[in-house]
Short mmCIF file of C-alpha atoms and ligand atoms in Angstrom, two decimals:
data_model
loop_
_atom_site.label_atom_id
_atom_site.label_comp_id
_atom_site.label_asym_id
_atom_site.label_seq_id
_atom_site.Cartn_x
_atom_site.Cartn_y
_atom_site.Cartn_z
CA UNK A 1 97.67 92.08 118.65
CA UNK A 2 100.54 94.13 120.04
CA UNK A 3 103.99 93.92 118.45
CA UNK A 4 105.43 93.03 121.86
CA UNK A 5 102.90 90.16 122.19
CA UNK A 6 103.89 88.86 118.76
CA UNK A 7 107.50 88.87 119.99
CA UNK A 8 106.60 87.13 123.27
CA UNK A 9 104.47 84.50 121.51
CA UNK A 10 107.30 83.69 119.10
CA UNK A 11 109.25 82.21 122.05
CA UNK A 12 112.65 83.31 120.80
CA UNK A 13 111.99 82.58 117.11
CA UNK A 14 112.94 85.55 114.91
CA UNK A 15 109.97 87.10 113.11
CA UNK A 16 109.91 88.71 109.66
CA UNK A 17 108.40 92.15 109.11
CA UNK A 18 108.77 95.09 106.79
CA UNK A 19 108.02 98.77 106.27
CA UNK A 20 106.22 100.27 103.30
CA UNK A 21 105.75 103.82 102.04
CA UNK A 22 102.35 105.13 100.88
CA UNK A 23 102.14 105.78 97.14
CA UNK A 24 102.47 109.32 95.82
CA UNK A 25 99.21 111.28 95.78
CA UNK A 26 97.21 110.27 92.69
CA UNK A 27 98.84 106.81 92.33
CA UNK A 28 96.90 103.58 92.59
CA UNK A 29 97.18 101.47 95.75
CA UNK A 30 97.29 98.29 93.61
CA UNK A 31 101.04 98.66 93.03
CA UNK A 32 101.54 98.60 96.79
CA UNK A 33 99.50 95.41 97.05
CA UNK A 34 101.52 93.90 94.17
CA UNK A 35 104.63 94.44 96.28
CA UNK A 36 103.09 93.19 99.53
CA UNK A 37 101.56 90.02 98.00
CA UNK A 38 104.89 88.18 97.42
CA UNK A 39 105.99 88.85 101.03
CA UNK A 40 102.90 87.42 102.73
CA UNK A 41 104.17 83.82 102.44
CA UNK A 42 106.77 84.74 105.11
CA UNK A 43 103.99 85.48 107.61
CA UNK A 44 104.82 88.98 108.77
CA UNK A 45 102.94 89.50 112.05
CA UNK A 46 102.98 93.25 111.44
CA UNK A 47 103.69 95.73 108.65
CA UNK A 48 104.80 99.33 109.25
CA UNK A 49 103.46 102.18 107.14
CA UNK A 50 105.47 105.40 107.09
CA UNK A 51 104.12 108.93 107.30
CA UNK A 52 105.64 111.67 105.17
CA UNK A 53 105.89 115.22 106.31
CA UNK A 54 104.20 118.04 104.48
CA UNK A 55 106.41 119.91 102.04
CA UNK A 56 106.46 123.14 100.09
CA UNK A 57 105.60 123.05 96.40
CA UNK A 58 105.77 125.95 93.99
CA UNK A 59 102.99 126.42 91.44
CA UNK A 60 103.57 128.77 88.51
CA UNK A 61 100.75 131.27 88.07
CA UNK A 62 100.96 134.09 85.55
CA UNK A 63 104.76 134.15 85.70
CA UNK A 64 104.89 134.09 89.49
CA UNK A 65 105.44 131.15 91.81
CA UNK A 66 102.79 130.49 94.41
CA UNK A 67 104.10 128.54 97.43
CA UNK A 68 101.74 125.85 98.71
CA UNK A 69 102.18 123.32 101.44
CA UNK A 70 101.11 119.73 100.81
CA UNK A 71 101.67 116.12 101.84
CA UNK A 72 102.88 114.18 98.77
CA UNK A 73 102.26 110.72 100.23
CA UNK A 74 99.12 110.94 102.35
CA UNK A 75 96.97 107.99 103.40
CA UNK A 76 99.02 106.24 106.11
CA UNK A 77 96.06 105.34 108.31
CA UNK A 78 93.83 104.42 105.34
CA UNK A 79 96.55 102.10 104.03
CA UNK A 80 96.97 100.55 107.51
CA UNK A 81 93.23 99.85 107.69
CA UNK A 82 93.13 98.53 104.11
CA UNK A 83 96.09 96.16 104.65
CA UNK A 84 94.73 94.94 107.98
CA UNK A 85 91.41 94.18 106.30
CA UNK A 86 92.89 92.63 103.12
CA UNK A 87 95.64 90.48 104.63
CA UNK A 88 94.44 90.05 108.22
CA UNK A 89 97.77 91.29 109.54
CA UNK A 90 98.57 93.91 112.18
CA UNK A 91 99.69 97.26 110.88
CA UNK A 92 101.79 99.95 112.54
CA UNK A 93 101.14 103.53 111.41
CA UNK A 94 104.02 105.94 111.97
CA UNK A 95 102.86 108.96 113.95
CA UNK A 96 104.94 112.14 113.67
CA UNK A 97 105.41 115.24 115.81
CA UNK A 98 106.37 117.35 112.76
CA UNK A 99 103.40 118.66 110.81
CA UNK A 100 100.76 117.75 113.39
CA UNK A 101 99.19 119.63 116.29
CA UNK A 102 98.52 117.67 119.48
CA UNK A 103 94.79 117.82 118.64
CA UNK A 104 95.35 116.32 115.18
CA UNK A 105 97.46 113.59 116.78
CA UNK A 106 94.68 112.85 119.25
CA UNK A 107 92.13 112.55 116.41
CA UNK A 108 94.48 110.19 114.55
CA UNK A 109 94.93 108.03 117.65
CA UNK A 110 91.17 107.93 118.24
CA UNK A 111 90.73 106.75 114.62
CA UNK A 112 93.42 104.06 115.18
CA UNK A 113 91.64 102.90 118.34
CA UNK A 114 88.26 102.60 116.57
CA UNK A 115 89.91 100.71 113.69
CA UNK A 116 91.47 98.21 116.10
CA UNK A 117 94.98 99.42 115.25
CA UNK A 118 96.76 99.24 118.59
CA UNK A 119 100.41 99.58 117.55
CA UNK A 120 101.99 102.92 116.63
CA UNK A 121 105.55 104.11 115.97
CA UNK A 122 106.08 107.44 117.72
CA UNK A 123 108.57 109.62 115.84
CA UNK A 124 109.62 113.22 115.79
CA UNK A 125 110.08 113.43 112.01
CA UNK A 126 112.83 115.28 110.18
CA UNK A 127 113.19 118.92 109.27
CA UNK A 128 111.02 119.98 106.34
CA UNK A 129 112.67 119.63 102.93
CA UNK A 130 114.82 122.67 102.30
CA UNK A 131 115.08 123.54 106.01
CA UNK A 132 118.18 122.72 108.01
CA UNK A 133 116.68 122.11 111.43
CA UNK A 134 113.51 120.52 112.73
CA UNK A 135 111.04 123.14 113.94
CA UNK A 136 108.12 122.03 116.08
CA UNK A 137 104.73 122.68 114.49
CA UNK A 138 102.71 125.33 116.35
CA UNK A 139 100.63 123.40 118.88
CA UNK A 140 102.63 120.21 118.27
CA UNK A 141 105.43 118.33 120.00
CA UNK A 142 109.17 119.00 119.80
CA UNK A 143 110.45 115.50 120.65
CA UNK A 144 109.21 111.93 120.28
CA UNK A 145 109.23 111.57 124.10
CA UNK A 146 106.39 114.10 124.33
CA UNK A 147 104.44 112.13 121.73
CA UNK A 148 104.99 108.92 123.70
CA UNK A 149 103.65 110.77 126.76
CA UNK A 150 100.53 111.83 124.86
CA UNK A 151 99.89 108.25 123.68
CA UNK A 152 100.43 106.89 127.19
CA UNK A 153 98.00 109.50 128.51
CA UNK A 154 95.37 108.10 126.13
CA UNK A 155 96.20 104.61 127.40
CA UNK A 156 95.31 105.94 130.87
CA UNK A 157 92.09 107.53 129.59
CA UNK A 158 93.54 111.04 129.71
CA UNK A 159 92.54 113.05 126.65
CA UNK A 160 93.68 116.60 125.88
CA UNK A 161 91.89 119.32 127.80
CA UNK A 162 90.71 116.84 130.41
CA UNK A 163 87.68 115.03 128.96
CA UNK A 164 86.04 113.62 132.07
CA UNK A 165 83.55 111.00 130.93
CA UNK A 166 85.92 108.25 129.75
CA UNK A 167 84.88 104.59 129.75
CA UNK A 168 86.93 103.30 126.82
CA UNK A 169 90.70 103.50 127.26
CA UNK A 170 93.08 102.96 124.38
CA UNK A 171 95.80 100.32 124.77
CA UNK A 172 98.55 101.27 122.36
CA UNK A 173 101.82 99.41 122.06
CA UNK A 174 104.40 102.08 121.25
CA UNK A 175 107.52 101.71 119.11
CA UNK A 176 110.25 104.36 118.95
CA UNK A 177 113.36 104.89 116.83
CA UNK A 178 116.91 104.03 117.92
CA UNK A 179 120.19 104.82 116.18
CA UNK A 180 123.09 102.32 116.28
CA UNK A 181 125.29 104.99 114.69
CA UNK A 182 123.78 107.90 116.70
CA UNK A 183 121.05 110.28 115.57
CA UNK A 184 122.56 112.91 113.28
CA UNK A 185 121.72 115.80 115.64
CA UNK A 186 122.80 114.15 118.89
CA UNK A 187 126.04 115.55 120.31
CA UNK A 188 127.24 112.09 121.39
CA UNK A 189 126.16 108.46 121.51
CA UNK A 190 125.88 108.70 125.29
CA UNK A 191 123.46 111.63 125.06
CA UNK A 192 121.45 109.91 122.34
CA UNK A 193 121.11 106.79 124.51
CA UNK A 194 119.99 108.99 127.41
CA UNK A 195 117.25 110.38 125.12
CA UNK A 196 116.28 106.87 124.06
CA UNK A 197 116.01 105.87 127.73
CA UNK A 198 113.69 108.87 128.26
CA UNK A 199 111.42 107.57 125.48
CA UNK A 200 111.35 104.11 127.06
CA UNK A 201 110.77 105.54 130.54
CA UNK A 202 107.87 107.57 129.10
CA UNK A 203 106.28 104.28 127.99
CA UNK A 204 107.79 103.08 124.71
CA UNK A 205 107.43 99.30 124.47
CA UNK A 206 110.02 98.53 121.81
CA UNK A 207 112.68 100.17 119.64
CA UNK A 208 113.24 99.81 115.89
CA UNK A 209 116.67 100.84 114.68
CA UNK A 210 117.76 103.03 111.85
CA UNK A 211 119.32 101.00 109.02
CA UNK A 212 122.92 99.84 109.46
CA UNK A 213 125.22 97.76 107.26
CA UNK A 214 127.68 96.55 109.86
CA UNK A 215 126.09 94.26 112.46
CA UNK A 216 128.77 95.10 114.99
CA UNK A 217 127.24 98.58 115.27
CA UNK A 218 123.89 97.01 116.20
CA UNK A 219 125.41 94.56 118.70
CA UNK A 220 127.34 97.36 120.43
CA UNK A 221 124.25 99.57 120.49
CA UNK A 222 122.12 96.85 122.09
CA UNK A 223 124.80 96.21 124.70
CA UNK A 224 125.19 99.92 125.51
CA UNK A 225 121.40 100.36 125.67
CA UNK A 226 121.11 97.43 128.11
CA UNK A 227 123.89 98.92 130.27
CA UNK A 228 121.89 102.16 130.37
CA UNK A 229 118.81 100.31 131.59
CA UNK A 230 116.91 100.04 128.29
CA UNK A 231 115.29 96.65 128.60
CA UNK A 232 112.70 96.61 125.81
CA UNK A 233 113.14 94.64 122.55
CA UNK A 234 115.46 96.38 120.06
CA UNK A 235 114.41 95.35 116.55
CA UNK A 236 117.08 95.73 113.85
CA UNK A 237 115.86 97.65 110.81
CA UNK A 238 117.83 96.75 107.69
CA UNK A 239 117.81 97.73 104.06
CA UNK A 240 119.41 96.18 101.01
CA UNK A 241 121.42 98.62 98.88
CA UNK A 242 119.57 98.88 95.58
CA UNK A 243 121.33 101.46 93.38
CA UNK A 244 124.86 102.80 93.06
CA UNK A 245 123.72 106.26 94.21
CA UNK A 246 122.98 104.78 97.67
CA UNK A 247 126.74 104.89 98.33
CA UNK A 248 126.48 108.68 98.63
CA UNK A 249 122.81 109.10 99.50
CA UNK A 250 122.55 106.85 102.57
CA UNK A 251 125.54 108.32 104.42
CA UNK A 252 124.39 111.83 103.51
CA UNK A 253 120.77 111.44 104.61
CA UNK A 254 121.14 109.08 107.56
CA UNK A 255 124.72 109.81 108.68
CA UNK A 256 125.63 106.13 108.61
CA UNK A 257 128.85 104.42 107.53
CA UNK A 258 129.07 101.80 104.81
CA UNK A 259 131.61 98.99 105.24
CA UNK A 260 134.62 99.15 102.90
CA UNK A 261 134.00 95.68 101.46
CA UNK A 262 130.38 96.56 100.58
CA UNK A 263 131.53 99.74 98.83
CA UNK A 264 134.10 97.74 96.84
CA UNK A 265 131.48 95.17 95.76
CA UNK A 266 129.08 97.92 94.63
CA UNK A 267 131.85 99.76 92.76
CA UNK A 268 132.65 96.60 90.78
CA UNK A 269 129.07 96.49 89.41
CA UNK A 270 128.44 97.43 85.78
CA UNK A 271 124.81 98.48 86.31
CA UNK A 272 122.16 98.85 89.01
CA UNK A 273 120.82 95.35 88.33
CA UNK A 274 124.15 94.03 89.61
CA UNK A 275 124.10 96.52 92.50
CA UNK A 276 120.66 95.23 93.52
CA UNK A 277 122.08 91.67 93.59
CA UNK A 278 125.06 92.76 95.72
CA UNK A 279 122.58 94.45 98.07
CA UNK A 280 120.57 91.24 98.38
CA UNK A 281 123.64 89.10 99.07
CA UNK A 282 124.99 91.54 101.68
CA UNK A 283 121.61 91.73 103.37
CA UNK A 284 121.30 87.91 103.47
CA UNK A 285 124.70 87.64 105.21
CA UNK A 286 123.75 90.42 107.62
CA UNK A 287 120.38 88.80 108.34
CA UNK A 288 121.92 85.34 108.90
CA UNK A 289 124.26 86.72 111.57
CA UNK A 290 121.40 88.62 113.22
CA UNK A 291 119.25 85.47 113.15
CA UNK A 292 122.04 83.49 114.80
CA UNK A 293 122.25 86.20 117.47
CA UNK A 294 118.54 85.63 118.17
CA UNK A 295 117.16 89.09 117.32
CA UNK A 296 113.39 89.34 117.96
CA UNK A 297 112.43 90.50 114.48
CA UNK A 298 114.20 91.15 111.19
CA UNK A 299 112.51 94.32 109.97
CA UNK A 300 113.18 95.33 106.36
CA UNK A 301 112.92 98.76 104.78
CA UNK A 302 111.26 97.84 101.48
CA UNK A 303 111.06 101.36 100.00
CA UNK A 304 108.06 100.24 97.94
CA UNK A 305 109.68 97.46 95.85
CA UNK A 306 109.68 93.96 97.24
CA UNK A 307 111.56 91.71 94.77
CA UNK A 308 114.82 92.12 96.73
CA UNK A 309 113.12 91.65 100.12
CA UNK A 310 111.50 88.46 98.79
CA UNK A 311 114.88 87.14 97.64
CA UNK A 312 116.33 87.84 101.10
CA UNK A 313 113.37 86.36 103.01
CA UNK A 314 113.41 83.24 100.78
CA UNK A 315 116.99 82.57 101.86
CA UNK A 316 116.14 82.87 105.56
CA UNK A 317 112.53 82.09 106.49
C1 FAD B 401 112.49 102.94 112.46
C2 FAD B 401 112.35 104.35 111.96
C3 FAD B 401 111.18 104.75 111.30
C4 FAD B 401 111.04 106.05 110.83
N1 FAD B 401 109.88 106.41 110.18
C5 FAD B 401 109.71 107.70 109.76
C6 FAD B 401 108.50 108.11 109.11
O1 FAD B 401 107.58 107.33 108.91
N2 FAD B 401 108.41 109.40 108.72
C7 FAD B 401 109.42 110.31 108.94
O2 FAD B 401 109.26 111.49 108.57
N3 FAD B 401 110.56 109.95 109.56
C8 FAD B 401 110.74 108.67 109.97
N4 FAD B 401 111.90 108.31 110.59
C9 FAD B 401 112.97 109.30 110.74
C10 FAD B 401 112.86 110.11 112.05
O3 FAD B 401 111.69 110.89 112.04
C11 FAD B 401 114.10 111.00 112.14
O4 FAD B 401 115.25 110.21 112.33
C12 FAD B 401 114.05 112.16 113.11
O5 FAD B 401 115.13 113.04 112.81
C13 FAD B 401 114.19 111.77 114.58
O6 FAD B 401 113.09 111.12 115.04
P1 FAD B 401 113.05 110.48 116.52
O7 FAD B 401 111.70 109.98 116.73
O8 FAD B 401 114.20 109.58 116.72
O9 FAD B 401 113.27 111.83 117.39
P2 FAD B 401 113.63 112.07 118.91
O10 FAD B 401 113.65 110.83 119.70
O11 FAD B 401 112.75 113.19 119.36
O12 FAD B 401 115.14 112.60 118.81
C14 FAD B 401 115.50 113.62 117.88
C15 FAD B 401 116.81 114.25 118.33
O13 FAD B 401 116.58 115.04 119.49
C16 FAD B 401 117.38 114.60 120.58
N5 FAD B 401 116.51 114.75 121.77
C17 FAD B 401 115.51 113.95 122.17
N6 FAD B 401 114.91 114.46 123.26
C18 FAD B 401 115.55 115.63 123.56
C19 FAD B 401 115.39 116.64 124.56
N7 FAD B 401 114.47 116.54 125.52
N8 FAD B 401 116.24 117.70 124.53
C20 FAD B 401 117.21 117.82 123.58
N9 FAD B 401 117.40 116.88 122.61
C21 FAD B 401 116.59 115.81 122.60
C22 FAD B 401 117.78 113.17 120.25
O14 FAD B 401 119.01 112.79 120.83
C23 FAD B 401 117.89 113.25 118.73
O15 FAD B 401 119.13 113.80 118.36
C24 FAD B 401 112.08 107.00 111.04
C25 FAD B 401 113.26 106.60 111.69
C26 FAD B 401 113.40 105.29 112.14
C27 FAD B 401 114.67 104.87 112.81
#
């Protein structure tokens, strides 16, 4: 079922969902299941599975370093299919522009269609590790809007290079990313919202936000988006702080602000066990306010470990 249908069928009740990351190449999928199992009692109607970009690795060979390119966390679609089969829940693979040609994207979407996976998150992806700016892959897309266009073309039975004999159209529900504190590369919030509107006009059905720690940022973003004519559901994506290092890492990577009182609470902690607890408590308060505001879904970034997400969900659902 489509994410947007889950939202409609909930009749205003806030749903619980979460995002997971594929294990590193060579690791067992059981650990992922061990982290999903405790969250299933909260009835997530869908689970997102991220896609990681390819990266450069350097292999030493006779005193010289050989540069290879590899994907360290492959398996997004396989994991989506496995979870759908194991838990009977909808899964949302993240589909990236970066690292994929349009042909490869088409093959991936055809596989999704055959597997009965009819939700996808359409994302540009970040710059490759070690590179400052995003560079489009040769034969791939430069912006998420173009990816949304390609997916919508498939929904209309239009494949690349004009395949003519089409009697089985896809019917993808498309999610895209939104940034309550502006995408790091956007010159202004106004421009970023204009770009978001372009994604929605191209056919995106819903938006999931980047993490934020101050709900006011989300409320203002939703209001501004509505004013600009963005009328699809805007799902808040939230993440509990888990380690002290997040105080520097999250602002650096995502260009987001952390509220002063959260910083003070984390700084009082003696170890990361205490930080994890502060993160849970902050996230419960944030989630309660978002629930009261009637958000369609509370979508959690689990980053692979679910004990904190379970503690949060237990307090709310
Ligand atoms: C919910 C969520 C899930 C994510 N999942 C993943 C994941 O699984 N894997 C991963 O690698 N990354 C993921 N990301 C990160 C995402 O890939 C990055 O934030 C990336 O830098 C931007 O992706 P986007 O889809 O928002 O890009 P876009 O919508 O293409 O926007 C990128 C930038 O370009 C600007 N822009 C857009 N269109 C144009 C145009 N026509 N001309 C000029 N500028 C334009 C925008 O304002 C923005 O600054 C996720 C992010 C979110 C919020």
